[in-house]
Amino acid sequence: MTWSMDFVMDALASGRRIKCLTCVDDFTKECLTITAAFGISGVQVVLILDSIALFRGYPATIRTDHGPEFTCHALDQWA
């Protein structure tokens, strides 16, 4: 099982920026999560992955673009 994760940026009408973490199962193309927040840290990414894994099991591989949220120590320990 392989998941792909990435961030999508947007802005509210007020101009405040938001981040959306997306996670997709590469085989089924099912969206596992879209989590929107004003900021998402590496620790929060780990918590989101744990909540997905409770229902789906842990993936063999996770694909990312190696952005700062995905290269943190917390995510390394989770893997």
XYZ file of N, CA and C in Angstrom:
237
model
N 0.851 -1.165 0.000
C 0.000 0.000 0.000
C 0.901 1.234 0.000
N 0.622 2.170 -0.888
C 1.389 3.409 -1.000
C 0.446 4.598 -0.894
N 0.838 5.573 -0.089
C 0.087 6.819 0.032
C 0.932 7.949 -0.532
N 0.283 8.962 -1.093
C 0.949 10.192 -1.529
C 0.392 11.349 -0.717
N 1.300 12.219 -0.245
C 0.887 13.376 0.553
C 1.482 14.641 -0.041
N 0.706 15.715 0.062
C 1.197 17.019 -0.377
C 0.367 18.099 0.298
N 0.883 19.318 0.254
C 0.167 20.468 0.777
C -0.356 21.312 -0.369
N -1.553 21.839 -0.175
C -2.165 22.780 -1.105
C -2.385 24.062 -0.314
N -2.008 25.192 -0.894
C -2.168 26.480 -0.214
C -3.347 27.235 -0.813
N -4.014 28.002 0.031
C -5.105 28.854 -0.423
C -5.173 30.038 0.530
N -6.076 30.945 0.255
C -6.248 32.105 1.119
C -7.734 32.367 1.317
N -8.066 32.843 2.497
C -9.436 33.234 2.794
C -9.719 34.595 2.174
N -10.971 35.007 2.183
C -11.344 36.316 1.642
C -10.631 37.437 2.393
N -10.310 37.201 3.662
C -9.606 38.197 4.471
C -8.129 38.301 4.103
N -7.646 37.353 3.296
C -6.243 37.343 2.914
C -5.390 36.401 3.741
N -5.954 35.867 4.805
C -5.193 34.939 5.646
C -4.993 33.619 4.905
N -3.748 33.130 4.923
C -3.401 31.913 4.179
C -3.760 30.666 4.984
N -4.163 29.622 4.274
C -4.429 28.334 4.896
C -3.666 27.245 4.145
N -3.345 26.182 4.871
C -2.697 25.007 4.284
C -3.681 23.852 4.349
N -3.704 23.059 3.303
C -4.510 21.840 3.282
C -3.573 20.667 3.034
N -3.541 19.733 3.975
C -2.771 18.508 3.801
C -3.664 17.493 3.109
N -3.207 16.986 1.980
C -3.960 15.964 1.259
C -3.181 14.656 1.309
N -3.908 13.566 1.441
C -3.296 12.241 1.451
C -4.183 11.315 0.632
N -3.580 10.644 -0.356
C -4.319 9.801 -1.293
C -3.704 8.405 -1.319
N -4.557 7.387 -1.365
C -4.106 6.012 -1.577
C -3.820 5.864 -3.069
N -2.589 5.558 -3.424
C -2.193 5.506 -4.836
C -2.892 4.398 -5.619
N -3.258 3.302 -4.966
C -3.887 2.187 -5.676
C -5.366 2.456 -5.944
N -6.097 2.856 -4.899
C -7.543 3.058 -5.043
C -7.895 4.470 -5.495
N -6.936 5.393 -5.405
C -7.139 6.814 -5.705
C -8.107 7.475 -4.724
N -8.330 6.818 -3.599
C -9.218 7.351 -2.572
C -8.503 8.437 -1.779
N -9.206 9.527 -1.533
C -8.669 10.589 -0.691
C -8.809 10.150 0.766
N -7.696 9.993 1.449
C -7.711 9.535 2.832
C -7.947 10.675 3.804
N -7.483 11.864 3.455
C -7.739 13.044 4.276
C -7.475 14.306 3.474
N -8.220 15.333 3.810
C -7.884 16.712 3.458
C -8.047 17.470 4.765
N -6.951 17.891 5.332
C -6.954 18.587 6.612
C -6.548 20.029 6.381
N -7.433 20.959 6.721
C -7.169 22.387 6.520
C -6.872 23.053 7.861
N -5.857 23.911 7.869
C -5.484 24.651 9.072
C -4.644 25.853 8.660
N -4.457 26.767 9.595
C -3.622 27.932 9.310
C -2.148 27.559 9.288
N -1.809 26.472 9.921
C -0.448 25.953 9.899
C -0.473 24.500 10.327
N 0.313 23.665 9.677
C 0.369 22.248 10.023
C 1.841 21.878 10.193
N 2.200 21.516 11.411
C 3.596 21.162 11.709
C 3.838 19.688 11.412
N 5.090 19.298 11.485
C 5.441 17.899 11.301
C 4.801 17.004 12.347
N 4.702 17.492 13.577
C 4.062 16.723 14.648
C 2.584 16.517 14.328
N 1.936 17.545 13.799
C 0.528 17.410 13.419
C 0.360 16.435 12.254
N 1.302 16.426 11.325
C 1.259 15.462 10.216
C 1.286 14.045 10.773
N 2.132 13.800 11.767
C 2.226 12.476 12.392
C 0.897 12.093 13.041
N 0.268 13.019 13.740
C -1.024 12.735 14.376
C -2.090 12.407 13.336
N -2.074 13.113 12.219
C -3.026 12.854 11.138
C -2.777 11.473 10.542
N -1.514 11.126 10.309
C -1.184 9.803 9.774
C -1.624 8.691 10.725
N -1.441 8.900 12.023
C -1.882 7.904 12.999
C -3.390 7.703 12.948
N -4.130 8.794 12.793
C -5.592 8.666 12.744
C -6.041 7.927 11.483
N -5.356 8.139 10.368
C -5.683 7.400 9.141
C -5.338 5.925 9.319
N -4.176 5.645 9.898
C -3.703 4.264 10.052
C -4.598 3.443 10.976
N -5.311 4.090 11.892
C -6.236 3.361 12.758
C -7.295 2.630 11.949
N -7.728 3.242 10.859
C -8.795 2.670 10.040
C -8.282 1.932 8.806
N -7.137 2.338 8.289
C -6.644 1.799 7.020
C -5.435 0.889 7.151
N -4.801 0.890 8.304
C -3.532 0.187 8.453
C -2.395 1.090 7.999
N -1.168 0.663 8.279
C -0.003 1.471 7.929
C 0.445 1.167 6.505
N 0.835 2.194 5.761
C 1.286 1.966 4.382
C 2.714 1.433 4.352
N 3.049 0.748 3.275
C 4.431 0.303 3.080
C 5.307 1.477 2.671
N 4.716 2.433 1.932
C 5.459 3.572 1.394
C 4.590 4.823 1.447
N 5.232 5.964 1.723
C 4.563 7.263 1.628
C 5.389 8.128 0.692
N 4.748 8.695 -0.319
C 5.429 9.601 -1.253
C 5.140 11.044 -0.860
N 6.193 11.856 -0.851
C 6.052 13.289 -0.578
C 6.997 14.046 -1.501
N 6.885 15.374 -1.450
C 7.797 16.209 -2.232
C 8.991 16.669 -1.393
N 9.167 16.094 -0.222
C 10.278 16.395 0.687
C 10.265 17.847 1.159
N 9.066 18.415 1.313
C 8.943 19.755 1.883
C 9.322 19.736 3.357
N 9.451 20.904 3.989
C 9.913 20.972 5.377
C 9.021 20.214 6.363
N 7.724 20.153 6.100
C 6.828 19.435 7.001
C 7.057 17.931 6.929
N 7.609 17.460 5.812
C 7.805 16.032 5.603
C 9.227 15.570 5.912
N 10.130 16.480 6.212
C 11.519 16.110 6.493
C 11.883 16.323 7.957
N 10.889 16.440 8.816
C 11.153 16.715 10.228
C 11.474 15.428 10.990
N 12.001 15.604 12.166
C 12.395 14.482 13.023
C 11.177 13.646 13.430
N 10.048 14.301 13.702
C 8.845 13.586 14.143
C 8.371 12.597 13.086
N 8.411 12.985 11.831
C 7.972 12.091 10.758
C 8.979 10.963 10.542
N 10.266 11.252 10.716
C 11.286 10.201 10.623
C 11.061 9.127 11.685
N 10.727 9.551 12.902
C 10.477 8.597 13.981
C 9.208 7.799 13.722
N 8.199 8.428 13.136
C 6.944 7.734 12.838
C 7.175 6.627 11.821
N 8.006 6.925 10.828
C 8.260 5.948 9.764
C 9.036 4.780 10.323
